[in-house]
Coordinates of C-alpha atoms and ligand atoms in Angstrom, one line a residue:
Chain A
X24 CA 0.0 0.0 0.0
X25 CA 2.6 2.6 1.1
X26 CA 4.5 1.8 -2.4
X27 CA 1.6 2.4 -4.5
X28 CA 1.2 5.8 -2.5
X29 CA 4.8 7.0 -2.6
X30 CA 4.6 5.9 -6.5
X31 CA 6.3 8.6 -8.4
X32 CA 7.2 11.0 -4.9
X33 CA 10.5 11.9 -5.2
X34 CA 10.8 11.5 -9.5
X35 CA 12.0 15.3 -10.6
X36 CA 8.8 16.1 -12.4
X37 CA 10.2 19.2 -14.3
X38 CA 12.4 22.2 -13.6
X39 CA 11.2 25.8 -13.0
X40 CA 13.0 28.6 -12.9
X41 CA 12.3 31.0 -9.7
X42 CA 12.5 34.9 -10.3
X43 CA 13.3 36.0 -6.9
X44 CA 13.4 39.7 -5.6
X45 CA 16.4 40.2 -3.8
X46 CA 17.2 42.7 -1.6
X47 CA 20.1 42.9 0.8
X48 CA 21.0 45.8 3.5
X49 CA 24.7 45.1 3.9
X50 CA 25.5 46.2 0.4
X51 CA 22.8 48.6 0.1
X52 CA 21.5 47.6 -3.5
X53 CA 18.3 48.4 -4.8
X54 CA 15.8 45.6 -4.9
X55 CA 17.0 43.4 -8.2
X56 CA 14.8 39.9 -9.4
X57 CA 17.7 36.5 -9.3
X58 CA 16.7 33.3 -11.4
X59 CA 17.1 30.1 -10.0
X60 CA 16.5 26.6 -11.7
X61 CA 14.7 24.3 -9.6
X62 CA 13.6 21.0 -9.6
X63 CA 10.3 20.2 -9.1
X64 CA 9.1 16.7 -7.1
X65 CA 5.6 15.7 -6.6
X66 CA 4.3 17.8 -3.4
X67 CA 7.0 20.4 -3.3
X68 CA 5.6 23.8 -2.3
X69 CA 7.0 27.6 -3.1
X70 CA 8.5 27.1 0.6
X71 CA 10.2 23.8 -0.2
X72 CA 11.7 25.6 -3.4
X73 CA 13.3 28.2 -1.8
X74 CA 14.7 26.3 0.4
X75 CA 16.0 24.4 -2.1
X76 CA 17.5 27.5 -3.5
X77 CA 19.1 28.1 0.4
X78 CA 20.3 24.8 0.5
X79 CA 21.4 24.0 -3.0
X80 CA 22.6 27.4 -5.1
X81 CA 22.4 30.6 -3.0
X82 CA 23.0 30.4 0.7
X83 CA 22.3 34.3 1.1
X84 CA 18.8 34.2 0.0
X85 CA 16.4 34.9 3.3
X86 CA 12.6 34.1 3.9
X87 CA 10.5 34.1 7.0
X88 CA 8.9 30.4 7.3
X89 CA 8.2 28.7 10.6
X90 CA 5.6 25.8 10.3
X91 CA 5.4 24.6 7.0
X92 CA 1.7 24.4 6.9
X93 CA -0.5 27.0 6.9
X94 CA -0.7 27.9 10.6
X95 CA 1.8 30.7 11.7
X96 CA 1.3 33.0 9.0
X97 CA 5.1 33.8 8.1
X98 CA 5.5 33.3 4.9
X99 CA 3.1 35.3 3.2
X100 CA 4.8 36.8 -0.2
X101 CA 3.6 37.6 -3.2
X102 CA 3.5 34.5 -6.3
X103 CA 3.0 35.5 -9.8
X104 CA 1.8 38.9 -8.5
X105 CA -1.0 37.4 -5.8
X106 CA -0.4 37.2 -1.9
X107 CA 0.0 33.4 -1.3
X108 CA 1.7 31.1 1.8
X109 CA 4.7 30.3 0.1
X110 CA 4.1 26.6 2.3
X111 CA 0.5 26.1 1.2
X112 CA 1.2 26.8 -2.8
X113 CA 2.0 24.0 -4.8
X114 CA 4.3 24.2 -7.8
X115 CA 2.8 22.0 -9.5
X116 CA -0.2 23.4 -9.3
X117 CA 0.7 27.3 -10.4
X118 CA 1.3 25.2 -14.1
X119 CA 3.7 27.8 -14.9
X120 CA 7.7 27.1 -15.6
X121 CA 8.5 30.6 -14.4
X122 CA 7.8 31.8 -11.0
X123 CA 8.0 35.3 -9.8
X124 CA 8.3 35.6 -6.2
X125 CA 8.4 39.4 -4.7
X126 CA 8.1 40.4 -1.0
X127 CA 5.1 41.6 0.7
X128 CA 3.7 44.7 -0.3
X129 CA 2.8 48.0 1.9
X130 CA 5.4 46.7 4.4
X131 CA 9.2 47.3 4.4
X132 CA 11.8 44.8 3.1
X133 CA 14.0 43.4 5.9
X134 CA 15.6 41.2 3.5
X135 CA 14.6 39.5 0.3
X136 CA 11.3 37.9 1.1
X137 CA 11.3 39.7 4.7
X138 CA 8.8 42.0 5.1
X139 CA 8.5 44.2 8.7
X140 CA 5.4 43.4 9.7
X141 CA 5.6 45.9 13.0
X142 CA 2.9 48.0 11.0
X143 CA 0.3 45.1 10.8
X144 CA 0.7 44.0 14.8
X145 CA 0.8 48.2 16.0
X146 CA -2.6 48.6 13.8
X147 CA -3.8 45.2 15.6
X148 CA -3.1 46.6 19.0
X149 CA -5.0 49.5 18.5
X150 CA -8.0 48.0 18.4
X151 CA -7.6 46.0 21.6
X152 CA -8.0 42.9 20.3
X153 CA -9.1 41.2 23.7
X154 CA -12.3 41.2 25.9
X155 CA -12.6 44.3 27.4
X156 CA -14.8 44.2 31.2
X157 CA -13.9 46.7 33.7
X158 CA -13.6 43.8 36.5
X159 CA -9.5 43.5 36.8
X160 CA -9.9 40.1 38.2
X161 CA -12.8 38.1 37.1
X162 CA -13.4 35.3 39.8
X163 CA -15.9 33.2 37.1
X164 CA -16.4 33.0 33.6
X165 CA -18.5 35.0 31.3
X166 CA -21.4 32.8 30.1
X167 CA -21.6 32.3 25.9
X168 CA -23.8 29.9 23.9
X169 CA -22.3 28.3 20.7
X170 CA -24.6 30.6 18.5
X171 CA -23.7 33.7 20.4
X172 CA -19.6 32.7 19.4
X173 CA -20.7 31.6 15.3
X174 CA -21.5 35.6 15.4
X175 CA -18.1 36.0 15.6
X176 CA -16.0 33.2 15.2
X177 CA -15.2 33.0 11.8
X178 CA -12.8 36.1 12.7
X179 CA -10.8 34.3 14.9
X180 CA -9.2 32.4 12.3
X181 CA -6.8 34.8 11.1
X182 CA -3.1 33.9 11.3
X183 CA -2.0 37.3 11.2
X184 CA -0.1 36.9 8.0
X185 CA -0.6 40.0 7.2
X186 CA -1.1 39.5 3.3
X187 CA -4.9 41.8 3.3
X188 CA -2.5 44.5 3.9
X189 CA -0.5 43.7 1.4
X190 CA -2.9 43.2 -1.0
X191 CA -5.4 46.1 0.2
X192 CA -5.5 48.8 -2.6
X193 CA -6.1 51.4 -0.1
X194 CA -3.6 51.0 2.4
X195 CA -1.4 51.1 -0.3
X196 CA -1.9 54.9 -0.6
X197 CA -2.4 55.8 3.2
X198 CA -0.1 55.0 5.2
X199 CA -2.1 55.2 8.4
X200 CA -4.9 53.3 7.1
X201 CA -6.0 50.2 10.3
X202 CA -6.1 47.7 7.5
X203 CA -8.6 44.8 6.9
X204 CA -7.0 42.5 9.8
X205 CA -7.6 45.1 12.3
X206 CA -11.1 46.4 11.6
X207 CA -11.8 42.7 11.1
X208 CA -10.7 42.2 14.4
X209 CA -12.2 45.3 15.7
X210 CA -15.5 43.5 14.7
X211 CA -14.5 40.4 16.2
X212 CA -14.4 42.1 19.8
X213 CA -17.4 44.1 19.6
X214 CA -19.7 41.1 18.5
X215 CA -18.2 39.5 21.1
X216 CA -21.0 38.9 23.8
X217 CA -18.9 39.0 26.6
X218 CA -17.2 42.7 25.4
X219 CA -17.6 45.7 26.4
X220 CA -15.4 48.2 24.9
X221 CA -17.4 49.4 21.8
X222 CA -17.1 53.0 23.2
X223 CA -13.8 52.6 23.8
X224 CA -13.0 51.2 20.5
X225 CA -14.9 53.9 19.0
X226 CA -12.0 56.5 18.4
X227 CA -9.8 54.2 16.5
X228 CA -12.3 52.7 14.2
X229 CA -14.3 55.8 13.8
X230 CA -12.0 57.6 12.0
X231 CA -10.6 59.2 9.5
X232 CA -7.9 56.1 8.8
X233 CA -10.2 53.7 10.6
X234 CA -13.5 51.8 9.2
X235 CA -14.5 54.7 6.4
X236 CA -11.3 54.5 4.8
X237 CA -12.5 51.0 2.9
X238 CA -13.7 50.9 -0.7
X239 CA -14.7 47.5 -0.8
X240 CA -12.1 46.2 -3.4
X241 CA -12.2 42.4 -1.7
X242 CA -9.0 41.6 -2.3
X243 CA -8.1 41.5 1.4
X244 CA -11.0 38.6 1.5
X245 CA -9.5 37.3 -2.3
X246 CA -6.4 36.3 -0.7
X247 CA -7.0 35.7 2.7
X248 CA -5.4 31.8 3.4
X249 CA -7.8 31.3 6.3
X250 CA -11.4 32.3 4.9
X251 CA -11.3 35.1 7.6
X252 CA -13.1 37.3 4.8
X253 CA -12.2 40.5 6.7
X254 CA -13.9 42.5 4.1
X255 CA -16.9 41.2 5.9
X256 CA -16.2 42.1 8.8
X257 CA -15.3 45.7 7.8
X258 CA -18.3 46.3 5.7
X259 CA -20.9 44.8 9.3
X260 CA -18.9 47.2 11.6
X261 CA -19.7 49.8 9.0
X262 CA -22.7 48.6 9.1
X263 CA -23.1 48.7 13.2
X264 CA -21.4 52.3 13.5
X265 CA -24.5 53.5 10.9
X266 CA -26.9 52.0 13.1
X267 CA -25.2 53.5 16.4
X268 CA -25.7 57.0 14.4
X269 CA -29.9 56.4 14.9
X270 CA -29.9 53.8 17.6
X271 CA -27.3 53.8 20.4
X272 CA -25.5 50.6 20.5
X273 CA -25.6 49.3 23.6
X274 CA -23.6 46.1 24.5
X275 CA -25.4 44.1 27.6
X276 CA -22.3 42.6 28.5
X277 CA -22.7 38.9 29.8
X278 CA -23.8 37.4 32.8
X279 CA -21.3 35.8 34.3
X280 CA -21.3 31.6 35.7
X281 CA -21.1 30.1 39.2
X282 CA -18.3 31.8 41.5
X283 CA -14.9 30.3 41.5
X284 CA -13.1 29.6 44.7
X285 CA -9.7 30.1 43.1
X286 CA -8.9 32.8 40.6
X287 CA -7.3 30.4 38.3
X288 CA -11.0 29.5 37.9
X289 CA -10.0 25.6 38.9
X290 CA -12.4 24.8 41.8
Chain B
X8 CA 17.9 48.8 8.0
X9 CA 14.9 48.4 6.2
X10 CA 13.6 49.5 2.8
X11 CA 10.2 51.0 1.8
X12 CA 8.1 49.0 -0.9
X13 CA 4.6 51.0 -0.7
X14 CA 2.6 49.7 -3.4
X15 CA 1.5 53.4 -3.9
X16 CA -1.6 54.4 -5.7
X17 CA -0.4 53.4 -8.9
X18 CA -1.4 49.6 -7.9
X19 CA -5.5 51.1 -7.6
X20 CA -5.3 49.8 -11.3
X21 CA -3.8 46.9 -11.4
X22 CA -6.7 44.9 -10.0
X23 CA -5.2 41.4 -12.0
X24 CA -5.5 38.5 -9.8
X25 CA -7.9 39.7 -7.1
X26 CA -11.3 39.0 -8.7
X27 CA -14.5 41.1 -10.1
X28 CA -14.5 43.1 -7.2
X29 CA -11.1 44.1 -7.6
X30 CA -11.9 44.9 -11.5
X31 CA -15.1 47.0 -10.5
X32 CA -13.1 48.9 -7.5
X33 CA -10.0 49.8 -10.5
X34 CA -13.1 50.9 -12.8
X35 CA -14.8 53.1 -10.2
X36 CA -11.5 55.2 -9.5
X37 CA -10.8 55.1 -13.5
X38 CA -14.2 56.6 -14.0
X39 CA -14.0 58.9 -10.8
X40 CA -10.8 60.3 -12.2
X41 CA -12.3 60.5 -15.8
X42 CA -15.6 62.3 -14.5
X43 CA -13.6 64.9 -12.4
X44 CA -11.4 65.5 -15.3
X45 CA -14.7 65.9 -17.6
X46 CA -16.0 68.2 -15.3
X47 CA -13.7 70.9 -14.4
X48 CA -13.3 70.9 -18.8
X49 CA -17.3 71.0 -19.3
X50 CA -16.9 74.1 -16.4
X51 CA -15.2 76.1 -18.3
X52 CA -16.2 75.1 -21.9
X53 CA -20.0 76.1 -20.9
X54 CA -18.5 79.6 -19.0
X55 CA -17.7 80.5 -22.4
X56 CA -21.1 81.7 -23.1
X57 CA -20.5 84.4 -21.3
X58 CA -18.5 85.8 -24.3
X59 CA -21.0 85.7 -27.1
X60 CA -23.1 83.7 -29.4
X61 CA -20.6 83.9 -32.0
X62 CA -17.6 82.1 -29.9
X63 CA -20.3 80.0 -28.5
X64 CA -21.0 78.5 -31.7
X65 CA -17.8 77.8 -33.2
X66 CA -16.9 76.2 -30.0
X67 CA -20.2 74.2 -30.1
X68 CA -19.1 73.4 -34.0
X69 CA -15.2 72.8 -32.6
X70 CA -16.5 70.3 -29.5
X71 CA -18.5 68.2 -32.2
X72 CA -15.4 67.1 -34.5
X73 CA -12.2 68.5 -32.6
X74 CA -10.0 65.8 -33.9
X75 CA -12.1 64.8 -37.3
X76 CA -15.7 63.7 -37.2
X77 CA -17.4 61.8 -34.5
X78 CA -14.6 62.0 -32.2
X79 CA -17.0 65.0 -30.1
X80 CA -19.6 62.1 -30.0
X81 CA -17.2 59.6 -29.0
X82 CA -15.9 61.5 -26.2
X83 CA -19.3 62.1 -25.3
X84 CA -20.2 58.2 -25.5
X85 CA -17.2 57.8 -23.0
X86 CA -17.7 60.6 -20.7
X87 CA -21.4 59.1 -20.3
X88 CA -20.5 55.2 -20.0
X89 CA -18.1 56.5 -17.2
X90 CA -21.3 58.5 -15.5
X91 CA -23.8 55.5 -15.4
X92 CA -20.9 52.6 -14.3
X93 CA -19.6 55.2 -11.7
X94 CA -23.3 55.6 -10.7
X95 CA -24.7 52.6 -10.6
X96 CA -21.7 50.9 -9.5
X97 CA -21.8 53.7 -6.4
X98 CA -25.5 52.6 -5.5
X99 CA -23.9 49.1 -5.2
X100 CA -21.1 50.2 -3.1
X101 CA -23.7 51.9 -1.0
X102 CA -25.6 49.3 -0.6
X103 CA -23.1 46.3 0.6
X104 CA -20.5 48.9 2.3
X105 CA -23.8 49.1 4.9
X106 CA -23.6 45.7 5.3
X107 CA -26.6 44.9 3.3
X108 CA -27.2 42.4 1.2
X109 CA -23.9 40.5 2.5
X110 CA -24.0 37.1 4.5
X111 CA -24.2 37.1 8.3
X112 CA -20.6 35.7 9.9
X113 CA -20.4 31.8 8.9
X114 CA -17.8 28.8 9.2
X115 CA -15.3 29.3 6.5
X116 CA -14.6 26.2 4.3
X117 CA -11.7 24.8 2.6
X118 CA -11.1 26.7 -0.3
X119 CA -12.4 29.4 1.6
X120 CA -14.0 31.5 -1.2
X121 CA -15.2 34.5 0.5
X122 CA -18.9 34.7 0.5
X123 CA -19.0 38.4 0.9
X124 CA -17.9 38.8 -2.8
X125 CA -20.2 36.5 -4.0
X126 CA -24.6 35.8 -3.4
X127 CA -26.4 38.9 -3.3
X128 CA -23.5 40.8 -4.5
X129 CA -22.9 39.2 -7.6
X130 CA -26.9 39.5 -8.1
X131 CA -26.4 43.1 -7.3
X132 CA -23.8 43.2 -10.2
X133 CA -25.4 41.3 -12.6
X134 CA -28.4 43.4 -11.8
X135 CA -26.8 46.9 -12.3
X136 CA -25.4 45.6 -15.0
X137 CA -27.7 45.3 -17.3
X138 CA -29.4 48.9 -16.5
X139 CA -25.8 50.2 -17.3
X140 CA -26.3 48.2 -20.8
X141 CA -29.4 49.4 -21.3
X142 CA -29.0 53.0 -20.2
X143 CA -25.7 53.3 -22.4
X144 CA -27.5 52.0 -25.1
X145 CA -30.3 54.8 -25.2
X146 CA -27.8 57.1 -24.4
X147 CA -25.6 56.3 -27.5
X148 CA -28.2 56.1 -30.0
X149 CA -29.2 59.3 -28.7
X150 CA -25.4 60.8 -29.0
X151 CA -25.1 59.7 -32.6
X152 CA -28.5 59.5 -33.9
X153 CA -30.4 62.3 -31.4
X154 CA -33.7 60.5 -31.6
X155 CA -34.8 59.1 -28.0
X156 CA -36.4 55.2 -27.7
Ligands
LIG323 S1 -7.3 38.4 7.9 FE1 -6.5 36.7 6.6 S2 -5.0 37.7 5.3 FE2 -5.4 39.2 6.9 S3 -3.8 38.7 8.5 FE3 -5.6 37.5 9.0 S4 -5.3 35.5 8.1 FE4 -3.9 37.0 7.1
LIG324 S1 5.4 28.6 7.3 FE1 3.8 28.8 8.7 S2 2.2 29.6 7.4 FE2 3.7 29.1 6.0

């Protein structure tokens, strides 16, 4: 059985040739696009080829990777001109014998295929991305049903690859712009049941870079890896902070379960 | 140290890759730019009365073949393809950048095609676009012919 699975894993299938953007800070030269012939097998990824190219022709060439499959959201970059995980594309499956890989957009090149992504995780703190009560020390839990988390759970997928961002036609003019992971997540917390810091939430998302700033182009939700469709989420906040212009918004807050003995909530 | 690599507005137009959405965003600042442009010229083509019939009229003549004949009505055609996308494509955007017309949260499934670019949207599209077909259509015939349905 394994044989018959394994059949043909491992055969070099064809070669492709990878057109990589390089950039280095040491020697201070502009961004320039290297070629590299690689040899496809059955299964290999973008990731695998690179590293193929760091193992095999060009130890200098850098890339941010970390688990290989789909989970940590490093190594976003951008494949024949999308936003792709460079772990979760296949070769093989692109059907093209040239592949242009270029950095992140909207962020700034570390190295190579490094981007900074300091941008994305400052815009993400700024909309408190956490449960916001006023208790500092909550001795039970706050009650939620399983239809009171679908509201919101589909948001709590992203990986923070950051790729919306890089892909987001208007952050790629306003540099202070939240960006679609951040007012995505700023819609997470305030359909949260158990939230509430709407009001406080109010000043970042309500603003001139915050929630109004979208167009509605998609492609934040186009090449999202996780389904997180933040362009979603942006367009029902916009949706909920019209509403609050008529109708106050008023978040009940939950109630809360059985006291706990110990504040580590194990009784 | 790090280097900057902003996109920069220039990347509003190229909308390859990322789906209709993507297309009709790229088309609706195209048009936006177009119909600005248009305006501030039809501003001060149509101050010109101010000066007399007689400049009036060879302007009016000049406007209707300034590059060889039909090119007045083919600007024309242009200028008013841009009006009804940019319109009816902004009655869209109003409606789904309110949140209406889009799907509630839901599970995301492998491949994960966003539903908020699809459903009611794409009904929304497919809607508008045949009043933009059908509007154009008058309005051409009426550019080039004058006669009205
Ligand atoms: S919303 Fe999607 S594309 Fe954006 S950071 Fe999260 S996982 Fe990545
Ligand atoms: S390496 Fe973790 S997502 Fe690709």
């Amino acid at each position: 059985m394994q044989e018959i699975a394994l059949k043909g894993f491992g055969e070099v299938v064809k070669t492709v040739t990878f057109r990589v953007k390089r950039y280095s800070p040491e020697n201070a030269d502009m961004p320039r696009y290297m070629e590299y012939k690689v040899p496809v097998q059955r299964g290999m990824t973008i990731l695998d080829g690179i590293l193929y190219i760091k193992e095999h022709l060009d130890h200098s060439l850098s890339a941010r990777y970390s688990c290989r499959m789909g989970i940590c959201g490093s190594c976003g970059m951008i494949i024949n001109g999308k936003e792709k995980l460079a772990c979760q594309t296949q070769i093989l499956e692109l059907g093209k014998d040239l592949i242009k890989v270029d950095p992140m957009g909207n962020y700034e090149i570390v190295k190579d295929l490094v981007p900074d992504l300091s941008k994305l995780f400052r815009n993400h703190q700024k909309v408190k991305p956490y449960v916001l009560r006023e208790e500092e020390s909550p001795t039970s839990e706050y009650l939620q049903t399983p239809e009171q988390r679908e509201e919101y759970a589909m948001f709590t997928d992203c990986i923070l690859c950051g790729m919306c961002l890089s892909a987001c036609p208007t952050n790629a003019a306003d540099e202070l712009y939240l960006g679609p992971q951040a007012l995505a997540q700023g819609f997470r917390y305030i359909s949260d049941n158990r939230d509430l810091g709407f009001e406080e939430r109010l000043n970042v998302l309500d603003s001139k870079h915050g929630v109004w700033r979208c167009h509605f182009s998609g492609a934040c939700s186009e090449v999202c890896p996780k389904g997180v469709d933040p362009a979603l989420g942006i367009q029902l906040l916009r949706q909920l902070l019209t509403e609050n212009i008529f109708v106050k918004h008023k978040q009940k807050g939950t109630t809360r379960g059985p006291e706990r003995k110990s504040a580590s909530g194990v009784s | 140290m790090t280097i900057e690599n902003k996109k920069g507005w220039i990347s509003w137009f190229n909308p390859f890759k990322y789906g209709t959405d993507r297309w009709m965003y790229a088309l609706h600042r195209l048009t936006g730019i177009v119909l600005g442009v248009y305006l501030m010229f039809h501003v001060v083509e149509t101050s010109r009365i101010l000066e007399g019939a007689v400049t009036w009229n060879s302007l009016m003549v000049w406007l209707d073949y300034p590059f060889g004949p039909h090119f007045g009505p083919l600007i024309l055609s242009a200028v008013l393809l841009a009006a009804v996308y940019h319109a009816l494509n902004g009655l869209r955007l109003t409606i789904v950048e309110n949140g209406l017309m889009l799907p509630k949260p839901y599970r995301p499934e492998y491949p994960y095609k966003p539903r908020s670019l699809r459903g009611l949207n794409n009904f929304l599209k497919i809607f508008l676009g045949f009043f933009m077909i059908a509007i154009s259509a008058v309005g051409i015939i009426y550019i080039f012919t004058g006669a009205i349905l």
